Coordinates of C-alpha atoms in Angstrom, one line a residue:
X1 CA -23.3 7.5 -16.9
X2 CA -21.9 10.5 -19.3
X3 CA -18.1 10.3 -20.2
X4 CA -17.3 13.0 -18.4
X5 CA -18.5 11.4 -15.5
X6 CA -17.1 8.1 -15.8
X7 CA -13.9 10.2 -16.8
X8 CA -14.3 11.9 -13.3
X9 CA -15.5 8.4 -10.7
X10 CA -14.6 5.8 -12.2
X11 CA -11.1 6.9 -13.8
X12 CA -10.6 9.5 -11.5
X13 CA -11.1 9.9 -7.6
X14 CA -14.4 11.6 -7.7
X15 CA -15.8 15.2 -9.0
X16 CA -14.4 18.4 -6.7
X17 CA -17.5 21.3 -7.0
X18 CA -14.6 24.2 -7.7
X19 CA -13.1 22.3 -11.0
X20 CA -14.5 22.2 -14.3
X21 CA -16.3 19.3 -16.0
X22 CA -13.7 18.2 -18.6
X23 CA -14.9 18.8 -21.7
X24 CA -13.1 16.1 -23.6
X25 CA -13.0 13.1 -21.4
X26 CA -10.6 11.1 -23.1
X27 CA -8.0 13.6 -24.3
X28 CA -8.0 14.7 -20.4
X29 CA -7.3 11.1 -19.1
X30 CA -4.1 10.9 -21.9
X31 CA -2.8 14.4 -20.6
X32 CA -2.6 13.5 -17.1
X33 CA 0.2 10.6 -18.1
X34 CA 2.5 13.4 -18.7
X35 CA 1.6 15.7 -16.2
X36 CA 1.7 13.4 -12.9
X37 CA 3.8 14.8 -10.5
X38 CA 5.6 11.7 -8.3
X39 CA 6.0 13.8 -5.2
X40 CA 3.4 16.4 -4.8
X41 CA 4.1 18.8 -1.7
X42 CA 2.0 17.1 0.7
X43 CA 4.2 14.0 0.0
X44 CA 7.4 15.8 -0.2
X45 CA 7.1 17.4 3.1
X46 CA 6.5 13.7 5.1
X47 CA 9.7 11.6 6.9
X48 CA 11.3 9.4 4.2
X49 CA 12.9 5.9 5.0
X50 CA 15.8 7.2 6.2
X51 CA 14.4 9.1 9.5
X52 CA 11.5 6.1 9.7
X53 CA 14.7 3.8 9.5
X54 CA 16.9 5.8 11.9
X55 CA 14.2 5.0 14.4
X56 CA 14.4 1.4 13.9
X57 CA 18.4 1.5 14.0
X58 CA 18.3 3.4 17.3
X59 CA 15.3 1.3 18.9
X60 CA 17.5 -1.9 18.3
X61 CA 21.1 -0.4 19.5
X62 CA 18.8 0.7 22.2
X63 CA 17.4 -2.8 23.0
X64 CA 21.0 -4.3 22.2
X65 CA 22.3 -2.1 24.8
X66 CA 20.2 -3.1 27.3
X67 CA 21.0 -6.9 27.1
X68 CA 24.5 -6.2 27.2
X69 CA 23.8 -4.8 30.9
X70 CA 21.4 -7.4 31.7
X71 CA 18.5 -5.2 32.6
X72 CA 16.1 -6.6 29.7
X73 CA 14.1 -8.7 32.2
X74 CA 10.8 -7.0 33.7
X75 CA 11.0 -5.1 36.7
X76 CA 8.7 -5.4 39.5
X77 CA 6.0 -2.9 38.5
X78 CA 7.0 1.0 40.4
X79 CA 5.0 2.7 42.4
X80 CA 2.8 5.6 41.8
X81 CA 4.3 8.2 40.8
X82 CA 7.5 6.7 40.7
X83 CA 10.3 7.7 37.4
X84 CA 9.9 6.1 34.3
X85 CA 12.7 5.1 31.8
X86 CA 12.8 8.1 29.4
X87 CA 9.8 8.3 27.2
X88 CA 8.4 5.4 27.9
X89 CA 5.2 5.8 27.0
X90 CA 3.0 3.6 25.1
X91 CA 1.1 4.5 22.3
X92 CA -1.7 2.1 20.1
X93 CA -0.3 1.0 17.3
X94 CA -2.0 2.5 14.0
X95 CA -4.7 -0.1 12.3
X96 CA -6.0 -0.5 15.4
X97 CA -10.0 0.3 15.1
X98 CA -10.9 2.8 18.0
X99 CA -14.1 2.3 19.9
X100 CA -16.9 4.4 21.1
X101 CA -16.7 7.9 21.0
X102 CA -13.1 7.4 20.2
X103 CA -13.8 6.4 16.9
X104 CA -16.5 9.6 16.2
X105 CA -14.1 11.9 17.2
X106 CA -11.2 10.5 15.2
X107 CA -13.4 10.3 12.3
X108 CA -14.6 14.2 11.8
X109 CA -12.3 16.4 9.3
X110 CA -10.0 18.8 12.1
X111 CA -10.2 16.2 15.2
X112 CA -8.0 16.4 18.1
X113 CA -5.4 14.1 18.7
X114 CA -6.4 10.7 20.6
X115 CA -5.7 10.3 24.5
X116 CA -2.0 9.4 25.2
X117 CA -2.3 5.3 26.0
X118 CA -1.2 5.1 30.3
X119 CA 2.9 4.8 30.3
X120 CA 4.4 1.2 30.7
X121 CA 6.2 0.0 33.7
X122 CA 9.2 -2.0 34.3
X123 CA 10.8 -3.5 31.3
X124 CA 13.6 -0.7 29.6
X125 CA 13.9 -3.1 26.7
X126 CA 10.0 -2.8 26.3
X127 CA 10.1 1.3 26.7
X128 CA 12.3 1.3 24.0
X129 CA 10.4 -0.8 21.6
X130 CA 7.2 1.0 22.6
X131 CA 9.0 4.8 22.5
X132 CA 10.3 3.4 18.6
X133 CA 6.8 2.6 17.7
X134 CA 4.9 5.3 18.9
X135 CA 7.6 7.5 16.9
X136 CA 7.1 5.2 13.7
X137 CA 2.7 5.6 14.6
X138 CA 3.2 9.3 14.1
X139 CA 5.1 8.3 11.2
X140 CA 2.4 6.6 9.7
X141 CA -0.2 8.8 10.8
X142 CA 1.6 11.7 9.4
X143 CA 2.3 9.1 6.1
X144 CA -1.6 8.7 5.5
X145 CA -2.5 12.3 5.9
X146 CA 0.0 13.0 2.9
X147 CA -1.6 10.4 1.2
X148 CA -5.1 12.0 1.4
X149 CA -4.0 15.4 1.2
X150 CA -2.1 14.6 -2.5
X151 CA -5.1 12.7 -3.6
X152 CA -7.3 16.3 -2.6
X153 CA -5.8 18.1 -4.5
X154 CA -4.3 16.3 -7.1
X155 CA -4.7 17.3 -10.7
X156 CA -4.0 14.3 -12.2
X157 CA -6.5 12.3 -10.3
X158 CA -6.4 9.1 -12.6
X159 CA -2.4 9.3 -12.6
X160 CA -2.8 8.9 -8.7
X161 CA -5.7 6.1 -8.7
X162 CA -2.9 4.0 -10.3
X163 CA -0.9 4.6 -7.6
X164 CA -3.2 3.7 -5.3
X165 CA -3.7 0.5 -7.4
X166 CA 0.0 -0.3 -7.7
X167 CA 0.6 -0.1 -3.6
X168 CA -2.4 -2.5 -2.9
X169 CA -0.5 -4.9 -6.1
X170 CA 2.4 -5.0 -4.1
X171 CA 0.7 -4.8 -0.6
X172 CA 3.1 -4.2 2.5
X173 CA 1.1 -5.0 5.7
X174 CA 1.5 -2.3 9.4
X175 CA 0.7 -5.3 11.3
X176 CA 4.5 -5.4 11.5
X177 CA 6.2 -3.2 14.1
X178 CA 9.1 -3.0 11.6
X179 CA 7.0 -1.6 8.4
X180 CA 4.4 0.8 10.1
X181 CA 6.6 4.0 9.1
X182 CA 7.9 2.3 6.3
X183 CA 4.5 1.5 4.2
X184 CA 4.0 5.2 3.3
X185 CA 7.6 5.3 2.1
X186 CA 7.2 2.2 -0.4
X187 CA 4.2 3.9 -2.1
X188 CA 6.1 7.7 -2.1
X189 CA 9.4 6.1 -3.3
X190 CA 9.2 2.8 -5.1
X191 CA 5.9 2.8 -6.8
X192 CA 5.1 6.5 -8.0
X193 CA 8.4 7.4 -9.2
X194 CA 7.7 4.7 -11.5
X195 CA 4.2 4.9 -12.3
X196 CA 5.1 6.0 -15.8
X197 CA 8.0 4.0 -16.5
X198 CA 8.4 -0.1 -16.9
X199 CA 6.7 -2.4 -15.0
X200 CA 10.1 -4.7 -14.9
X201 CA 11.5 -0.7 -12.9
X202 CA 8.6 -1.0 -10.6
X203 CA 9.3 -4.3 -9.7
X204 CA 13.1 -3.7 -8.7
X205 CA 12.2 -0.7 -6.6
X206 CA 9.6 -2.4 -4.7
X207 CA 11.5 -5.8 -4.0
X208 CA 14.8 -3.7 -2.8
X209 CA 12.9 -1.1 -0.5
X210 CA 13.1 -2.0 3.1
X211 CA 9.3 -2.1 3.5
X212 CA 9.0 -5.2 1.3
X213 CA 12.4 -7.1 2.7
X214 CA 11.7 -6.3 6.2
X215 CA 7.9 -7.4 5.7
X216 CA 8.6 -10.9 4.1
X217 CA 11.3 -11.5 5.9
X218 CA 14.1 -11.7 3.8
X219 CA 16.7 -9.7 5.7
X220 CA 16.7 -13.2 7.8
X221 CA 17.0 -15.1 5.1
X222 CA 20.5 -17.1 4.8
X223 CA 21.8 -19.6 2.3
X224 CA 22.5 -22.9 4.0
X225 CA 25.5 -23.5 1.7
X226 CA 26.8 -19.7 2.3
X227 CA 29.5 -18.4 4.8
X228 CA 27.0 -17.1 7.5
X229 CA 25.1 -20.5 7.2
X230 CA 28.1 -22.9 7.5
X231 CA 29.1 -20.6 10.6
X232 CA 26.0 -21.2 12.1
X233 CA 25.6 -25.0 11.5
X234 CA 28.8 -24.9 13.6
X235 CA 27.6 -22.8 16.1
X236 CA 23.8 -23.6 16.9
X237 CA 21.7 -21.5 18.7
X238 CA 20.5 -22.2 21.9
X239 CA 16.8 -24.1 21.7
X240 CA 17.8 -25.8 18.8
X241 CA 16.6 -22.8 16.8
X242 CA 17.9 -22.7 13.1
X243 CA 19.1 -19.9 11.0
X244 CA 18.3 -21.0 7.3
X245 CA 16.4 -20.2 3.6
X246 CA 13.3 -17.9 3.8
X247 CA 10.8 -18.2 0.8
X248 CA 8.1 -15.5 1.4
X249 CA 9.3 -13.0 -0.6
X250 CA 10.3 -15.4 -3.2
X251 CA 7.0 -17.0 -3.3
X252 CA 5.2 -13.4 -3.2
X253 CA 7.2 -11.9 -6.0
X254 CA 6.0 -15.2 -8.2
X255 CA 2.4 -15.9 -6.6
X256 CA 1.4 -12.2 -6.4
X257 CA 3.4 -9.5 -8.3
X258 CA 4.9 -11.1 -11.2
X259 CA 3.4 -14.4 -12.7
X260 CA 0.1 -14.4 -10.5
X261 CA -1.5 -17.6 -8.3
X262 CA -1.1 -21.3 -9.6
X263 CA 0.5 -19.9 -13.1
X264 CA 3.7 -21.5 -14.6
X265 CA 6.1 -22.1 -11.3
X266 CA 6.5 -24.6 -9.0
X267 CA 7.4 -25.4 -5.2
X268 CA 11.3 -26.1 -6.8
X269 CA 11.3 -22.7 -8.4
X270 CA 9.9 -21.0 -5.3
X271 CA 12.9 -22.2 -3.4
X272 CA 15.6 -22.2 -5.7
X273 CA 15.0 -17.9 -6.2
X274 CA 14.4 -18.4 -2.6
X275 CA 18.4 -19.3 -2.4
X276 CA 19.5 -16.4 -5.7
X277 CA 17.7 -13.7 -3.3
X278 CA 19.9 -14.7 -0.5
X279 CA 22.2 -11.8 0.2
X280 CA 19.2 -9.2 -0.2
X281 CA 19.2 -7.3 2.8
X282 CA 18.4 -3.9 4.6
X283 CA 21.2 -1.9 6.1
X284 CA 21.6 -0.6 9.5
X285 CA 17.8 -2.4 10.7
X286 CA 18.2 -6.0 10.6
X287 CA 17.7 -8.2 13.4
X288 CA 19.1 -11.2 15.2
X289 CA 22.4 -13.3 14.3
X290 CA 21.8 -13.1 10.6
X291 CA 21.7 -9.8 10.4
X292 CA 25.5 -9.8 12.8
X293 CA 26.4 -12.1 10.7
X294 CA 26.2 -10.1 7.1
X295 CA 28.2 -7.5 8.0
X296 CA 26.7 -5.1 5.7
X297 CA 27.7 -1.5 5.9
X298 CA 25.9 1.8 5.0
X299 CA 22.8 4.1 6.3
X300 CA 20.0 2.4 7.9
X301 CA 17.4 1.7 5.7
X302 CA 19.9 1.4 2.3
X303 CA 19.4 -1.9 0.3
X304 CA 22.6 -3.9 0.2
X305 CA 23.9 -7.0 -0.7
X306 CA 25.0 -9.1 2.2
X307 CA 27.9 -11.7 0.2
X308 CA 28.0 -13.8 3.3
X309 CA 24.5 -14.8 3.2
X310 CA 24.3 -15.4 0.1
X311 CA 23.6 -19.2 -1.7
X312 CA 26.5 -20.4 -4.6
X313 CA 25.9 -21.8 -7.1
X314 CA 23.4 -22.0 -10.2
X315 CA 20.0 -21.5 -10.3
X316 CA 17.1 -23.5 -12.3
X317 CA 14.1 -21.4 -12.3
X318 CA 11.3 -22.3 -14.5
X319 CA 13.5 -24.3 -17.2
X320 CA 16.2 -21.0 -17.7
X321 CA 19.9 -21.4 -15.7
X322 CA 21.0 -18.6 -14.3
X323 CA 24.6 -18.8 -13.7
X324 CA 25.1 -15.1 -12.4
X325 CA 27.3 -14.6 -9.2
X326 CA 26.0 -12.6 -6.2
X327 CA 23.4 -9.6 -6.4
X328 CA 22.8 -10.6 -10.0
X329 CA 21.4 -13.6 -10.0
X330 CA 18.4 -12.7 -8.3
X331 CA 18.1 -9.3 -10.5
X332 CA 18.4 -11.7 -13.7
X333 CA 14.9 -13.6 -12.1
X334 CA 13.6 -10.8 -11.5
X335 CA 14.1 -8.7 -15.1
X336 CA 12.5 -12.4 -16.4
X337 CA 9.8 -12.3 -14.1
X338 CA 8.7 -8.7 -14.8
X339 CA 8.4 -9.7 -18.9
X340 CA 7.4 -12.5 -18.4
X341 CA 3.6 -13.9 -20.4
X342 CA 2.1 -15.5 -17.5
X343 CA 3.2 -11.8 -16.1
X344 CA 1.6 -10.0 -18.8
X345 CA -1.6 -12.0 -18.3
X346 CA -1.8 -11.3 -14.1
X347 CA -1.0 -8.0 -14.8
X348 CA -3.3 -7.2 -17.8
X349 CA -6.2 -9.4 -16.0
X350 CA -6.3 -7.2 -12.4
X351 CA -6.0 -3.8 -14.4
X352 CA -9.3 -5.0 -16.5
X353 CA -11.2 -5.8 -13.1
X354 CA -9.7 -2.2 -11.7
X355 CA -11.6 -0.6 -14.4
X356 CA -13.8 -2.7 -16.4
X357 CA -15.6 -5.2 -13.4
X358 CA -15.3 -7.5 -11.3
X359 CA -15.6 -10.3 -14.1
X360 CA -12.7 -8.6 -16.5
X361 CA -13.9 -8.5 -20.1
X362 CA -11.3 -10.8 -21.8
X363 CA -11.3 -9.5 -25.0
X364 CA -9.8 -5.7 -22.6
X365 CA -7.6 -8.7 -20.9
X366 CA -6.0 -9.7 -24.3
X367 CA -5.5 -6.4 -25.2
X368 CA -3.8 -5.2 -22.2
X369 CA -1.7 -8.3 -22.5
X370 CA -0.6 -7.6 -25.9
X371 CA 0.4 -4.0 -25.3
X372 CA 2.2 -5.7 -22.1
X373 CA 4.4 -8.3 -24.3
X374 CA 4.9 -5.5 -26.7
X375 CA 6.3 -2.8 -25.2
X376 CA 7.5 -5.0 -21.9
X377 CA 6.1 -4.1 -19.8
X378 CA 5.5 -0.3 -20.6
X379 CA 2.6 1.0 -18.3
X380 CA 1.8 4.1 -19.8
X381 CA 1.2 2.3 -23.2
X382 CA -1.2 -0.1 -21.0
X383 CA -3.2 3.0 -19.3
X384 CA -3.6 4.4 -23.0
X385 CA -5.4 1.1 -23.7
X386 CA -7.8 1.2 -20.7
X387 CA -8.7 4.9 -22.0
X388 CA -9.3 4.0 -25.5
X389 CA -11.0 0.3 -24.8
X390 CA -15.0 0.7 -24.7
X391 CA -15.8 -2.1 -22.1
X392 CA -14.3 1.0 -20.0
X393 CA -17.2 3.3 -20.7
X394 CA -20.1 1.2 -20.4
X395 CA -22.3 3.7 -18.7
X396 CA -24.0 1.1 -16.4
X397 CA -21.1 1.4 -13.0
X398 CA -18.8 -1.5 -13.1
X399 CA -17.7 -0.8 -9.5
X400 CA -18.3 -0.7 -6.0
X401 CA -16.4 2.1 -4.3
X402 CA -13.7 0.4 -2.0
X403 CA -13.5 1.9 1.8
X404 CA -10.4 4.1 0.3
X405 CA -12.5 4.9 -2.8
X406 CA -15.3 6.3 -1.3
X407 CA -13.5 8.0 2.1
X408 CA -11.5 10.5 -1.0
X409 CA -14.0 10.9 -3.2
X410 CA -16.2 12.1 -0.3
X411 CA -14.0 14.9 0.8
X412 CA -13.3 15.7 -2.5
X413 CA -17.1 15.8 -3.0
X414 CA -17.1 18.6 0.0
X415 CA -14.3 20.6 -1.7
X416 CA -12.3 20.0 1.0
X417 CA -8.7 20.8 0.4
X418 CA -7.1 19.0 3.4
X419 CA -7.9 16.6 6.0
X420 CA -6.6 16.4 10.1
X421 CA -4.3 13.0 9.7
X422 CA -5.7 11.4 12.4
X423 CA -9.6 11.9 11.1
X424 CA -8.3 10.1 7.9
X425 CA -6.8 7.4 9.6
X426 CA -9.7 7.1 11.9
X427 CA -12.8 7.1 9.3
X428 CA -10.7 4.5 7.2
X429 CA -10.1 2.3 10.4
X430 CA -14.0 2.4 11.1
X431 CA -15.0 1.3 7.7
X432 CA -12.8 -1.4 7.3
X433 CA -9.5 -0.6 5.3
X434 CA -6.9 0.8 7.6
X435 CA -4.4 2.0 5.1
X436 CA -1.5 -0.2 4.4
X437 CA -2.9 -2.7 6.4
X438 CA -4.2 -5.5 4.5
X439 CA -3.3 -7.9 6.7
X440 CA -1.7 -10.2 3.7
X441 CA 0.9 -9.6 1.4
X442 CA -2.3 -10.1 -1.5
X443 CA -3.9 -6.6 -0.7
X444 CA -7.1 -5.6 0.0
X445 CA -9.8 -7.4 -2.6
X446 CA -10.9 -5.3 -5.4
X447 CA -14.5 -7.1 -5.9
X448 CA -18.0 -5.6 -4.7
X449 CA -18.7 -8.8 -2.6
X450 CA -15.9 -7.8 -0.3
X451 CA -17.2 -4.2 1.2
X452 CA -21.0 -4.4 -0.1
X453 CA -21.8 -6.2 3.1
X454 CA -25.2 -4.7 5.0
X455 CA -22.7 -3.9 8.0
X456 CA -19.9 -2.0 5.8
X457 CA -23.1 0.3 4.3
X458 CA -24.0 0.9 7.4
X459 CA -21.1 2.5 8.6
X460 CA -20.8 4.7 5.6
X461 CA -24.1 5.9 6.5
X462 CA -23.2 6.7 10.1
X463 CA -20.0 8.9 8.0
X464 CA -22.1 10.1 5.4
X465 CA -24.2 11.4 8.7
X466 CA -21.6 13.1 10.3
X467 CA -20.2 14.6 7.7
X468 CA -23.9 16.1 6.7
X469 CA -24.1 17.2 10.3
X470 CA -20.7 18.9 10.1
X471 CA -21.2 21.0 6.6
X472 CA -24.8 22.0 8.4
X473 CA -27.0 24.2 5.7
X474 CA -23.6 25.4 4.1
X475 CA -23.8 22.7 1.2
X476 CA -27.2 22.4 -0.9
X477 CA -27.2 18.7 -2.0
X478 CA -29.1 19.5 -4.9
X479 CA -27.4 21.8 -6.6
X480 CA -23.7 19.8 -5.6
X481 CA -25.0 16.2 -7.0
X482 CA -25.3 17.3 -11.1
X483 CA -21.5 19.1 -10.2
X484 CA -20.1 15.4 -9.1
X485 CA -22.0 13.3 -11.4
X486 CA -22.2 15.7 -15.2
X487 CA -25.0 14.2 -17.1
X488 CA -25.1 11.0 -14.7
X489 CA -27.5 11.5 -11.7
X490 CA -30.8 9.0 -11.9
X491 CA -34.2 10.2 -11.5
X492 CA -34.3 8.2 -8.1
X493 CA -31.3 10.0 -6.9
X494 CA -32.9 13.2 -8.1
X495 CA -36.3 12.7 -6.7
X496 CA -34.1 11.9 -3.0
X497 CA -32.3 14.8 -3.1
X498 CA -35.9 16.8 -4.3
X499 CA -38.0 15.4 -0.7
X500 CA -34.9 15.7 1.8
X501 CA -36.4 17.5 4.5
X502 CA -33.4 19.5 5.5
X503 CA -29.9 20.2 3.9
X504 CA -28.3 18.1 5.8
X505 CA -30.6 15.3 5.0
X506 CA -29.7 16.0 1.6
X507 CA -25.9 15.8 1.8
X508 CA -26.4 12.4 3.6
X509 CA -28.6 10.8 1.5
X510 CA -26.2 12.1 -1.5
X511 CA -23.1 10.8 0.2
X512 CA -24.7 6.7 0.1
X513 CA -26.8 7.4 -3.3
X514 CA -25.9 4.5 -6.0
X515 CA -23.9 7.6 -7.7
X516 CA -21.5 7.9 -5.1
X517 CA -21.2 4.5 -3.9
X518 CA -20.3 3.1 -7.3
X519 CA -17.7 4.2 -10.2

């Protein structure tokens, strides 16, 4: 591969055929760290947290409501025809892969919306929850459209791959009812606005936004020793259930976005930041007795600090005391965390697999670490290194295209300059990484062996096919391909594209070539 194109596929998101070939690599990588806009239109004109939130807010009061009359338990099923509770209808939630022709339709740039699901019957408590999430599905829907469309068009492509990168570092999953609308939101407020700025900034944002708190549950968590927890050791629940200590987002900010997997922490240290992040709650959304019983005021979806839930005392967390009171004891973890060397190592180590291989190059993995301990945490200072190291520009690819990867560099491939939300969400769905749905709080893998499988490359040639189908004869693979790939394009590639028997043959075969399936 030439620079330029390694600058454009492997750096970037993939060649567009109306842009110019960049004639100094390099020097255009380093300009795009000042020009990256955080919010891009397509982003800016999508529902924040606070209407995504306001749903949540209302769907509970809603449901809360409803006890309080005692109509929560399901009705005997009505009649045809017979009056439904308000817009109770009931809609699949996003992630979900859609079958058959379903999924064809979805798929194709400009598709019509999917077929309403059949309205629910009976329960008013379940109409609500199912009115909330089909508001917070079009939510997401919309959310993921915006996230394609910026990418489009974007002329700091590299700026946004990080960004890309950064969401799947600290992975929020939809699988939750409560952070469908709220996954597009964590990536448009807590991780961009950051991109250029401390890693120790990023970390605060993301930890603090609703997405993260709601997803690893620690809006529920309560300090046993705190005033909420002594009032509920005197009043237990019925079933014996116990309000208490939640550790997942402890354990996640150690295992997975700070220090990285088996490092320099133990079980102890899990729990005791466990008990400093107690207090660390979501406004206006919570649910159940521990969120009654924090009393928090503000808009629905604000970060707040709940005192009443929160753990006294001192901390002991990895050999340093931290004997901050309330709200800042857990930020002075966290600010040790985020500079941390065992930090600087997990970070420095995923960015060199990102753009190096699969096997990071350790002597780009002490680099990166070095710039990370010396600057602490300064990310643009670390993208500067992966421009200038050389184990970036081997021209032998390093990479095979994730589902994501491939989906926007495709379209950009066409020149398209937006896509119909729902055929975005669709194709991703088919071939196998529904956005913001990881299904674990480690992200989606970023190795080949994970989406090189014979039956993911078969559904990118069933895409690849439709979307040949769909540009007809308009788009002349032949002369497209040297556009994409400057200086890059093998003589088996060439030859391909050469014997196609039709256009659309051509486009196909381009769309699954080595070229475009690897960066």
């Amino acid at each position: 591969m030439a620079d330029a194109s390694i600058a454009l596929n492997r750096f970037g998101l993939g060649a567009r055929p109306d842009e110019s070939v960049p004639a100094d690599p390099k020097g255009w990588l380093h300009r795009q760290l000042e020009a990256f806009e955080p919010q891009p239109a397509a982003i800016g004109a999508v529902p924040g947290r606070e209407k995504v939130a306001g749903e949540l807010a209302d769907c509970y009061e809603q449901q809360r409501m409803l006890r309080q009359q005692g109509i929560t338990r399901r009705r005997p099923a009505a009649a045809p025809g017979a009056a439904l509770p308000s817009g109770a209808v009931a809609a699949p939630l996003p992630g979900a892969p859609a079958e058959g022709a379903a999924t064809a339709m979805q798929m194709a740039p400009g598709a019509p919306p999917a077929p309403a699901a059949p309205p629910i019957q009976g329960n008013p408590a379940m109409a609500a929850r199912r009115v909330a999430g089909q508001e917070m599905r079009q939510d997401y829907v919309d959310h993921v459209g915006a996230r394609i469309d910026a990418a489009l068009l974007s002329p700091t492509p590299f700026a946004d791959r990080l960004a890309h990168f950064w969401a799947n570092h600290f992975a929020v999953s939809i699988d939750k009812l409560q952070v469908i609308g709220l996954a597009g939101p964590l990536e448009f407020e807590a991780i961009r606005p950051h991109l250029m700025g401390k890693f120790g900034d990023m970390v605060n944002a993301v930890e603090r936004h609703p997405a993260m708190l709601l997803y690893l549950d620690q809006a529920v968590s309560i300090g046993p020793n705190s005033t909420a927890g002594q009032f509920a050791q005197r009043r237990p629940r019925p079933g014996g259930n116990k309000l208490g200590l939640n550790e997942n987002l402890a354990r996640e900010i150690m295992e997975l976005h700070t220090l990285g997997v088996r490092s320099v922490y133990t079980q102890a240290d899990v729990t005791e930041f466990a008990r400093a992040l107690t207090g660390w709650t979501v406004s206006g959304i919570g649910r159940g007795p521990g969120a009654r019983m924090a009393g928090t005021d503000g808009r629905p979806g604000e970060f707040v600090f709940a005192e009443r839930l929160h753990e006294p005392g001192e901390r002991t967390i990895i050999g340093r005391r931290y004997g901050q009171g309330g709200e800042r004891q857990a930020q002075a973890v966290l600010d040790t965390l985020a500079t941390h060397p065992a930090t600087a190592q997990h970070i420095a180590t995923k960015l060199a697999r990102h753009f190096a291989g699969d096997t990071p190059p350790p002597a780009l993995v002490a680099r990166l670490q070095a710039s990370f301990l010396k600057t602490g945490g300064d990310l643009p200072s670390l993208y500067r290194v992966l421009i200038d190291s050389p184990e970036c520009w081997t021209p032998a690819p390093v990479k095979f295209k994730t589902p994501w990867e491939w989906s926007v560099s495709t379209y950009r491939a066409l020149g398209l300059k937006q896509v119909q939300p729902l055929a975005g969400v669709g194709l991703l769905n088919q071939l196998g990484q529904p956005t913001w749905k990881p299904g674990s709080p480690a992200g989606y893998d970023d190795i080949a062996a994970s989406w090189a499988g014979p039956d993911a490359l078969l559904r990118r040639v069933e895409a690849a096919e439709r979307f040949a189908t769909r540009a007809g004869a308009q788009v002349d693979a032949r002369s497209l391909a040297p556009k994409l790939f400057p200086a890059a394009l093998t003589p088996a590639t060439e030859q391909a594209l050469a014997r196609a028997e039709s256009p659309g043959q051509g486009l196909a075969l381009l769309l699954v070539s080595p070229e475009m399936l690897r960066r």
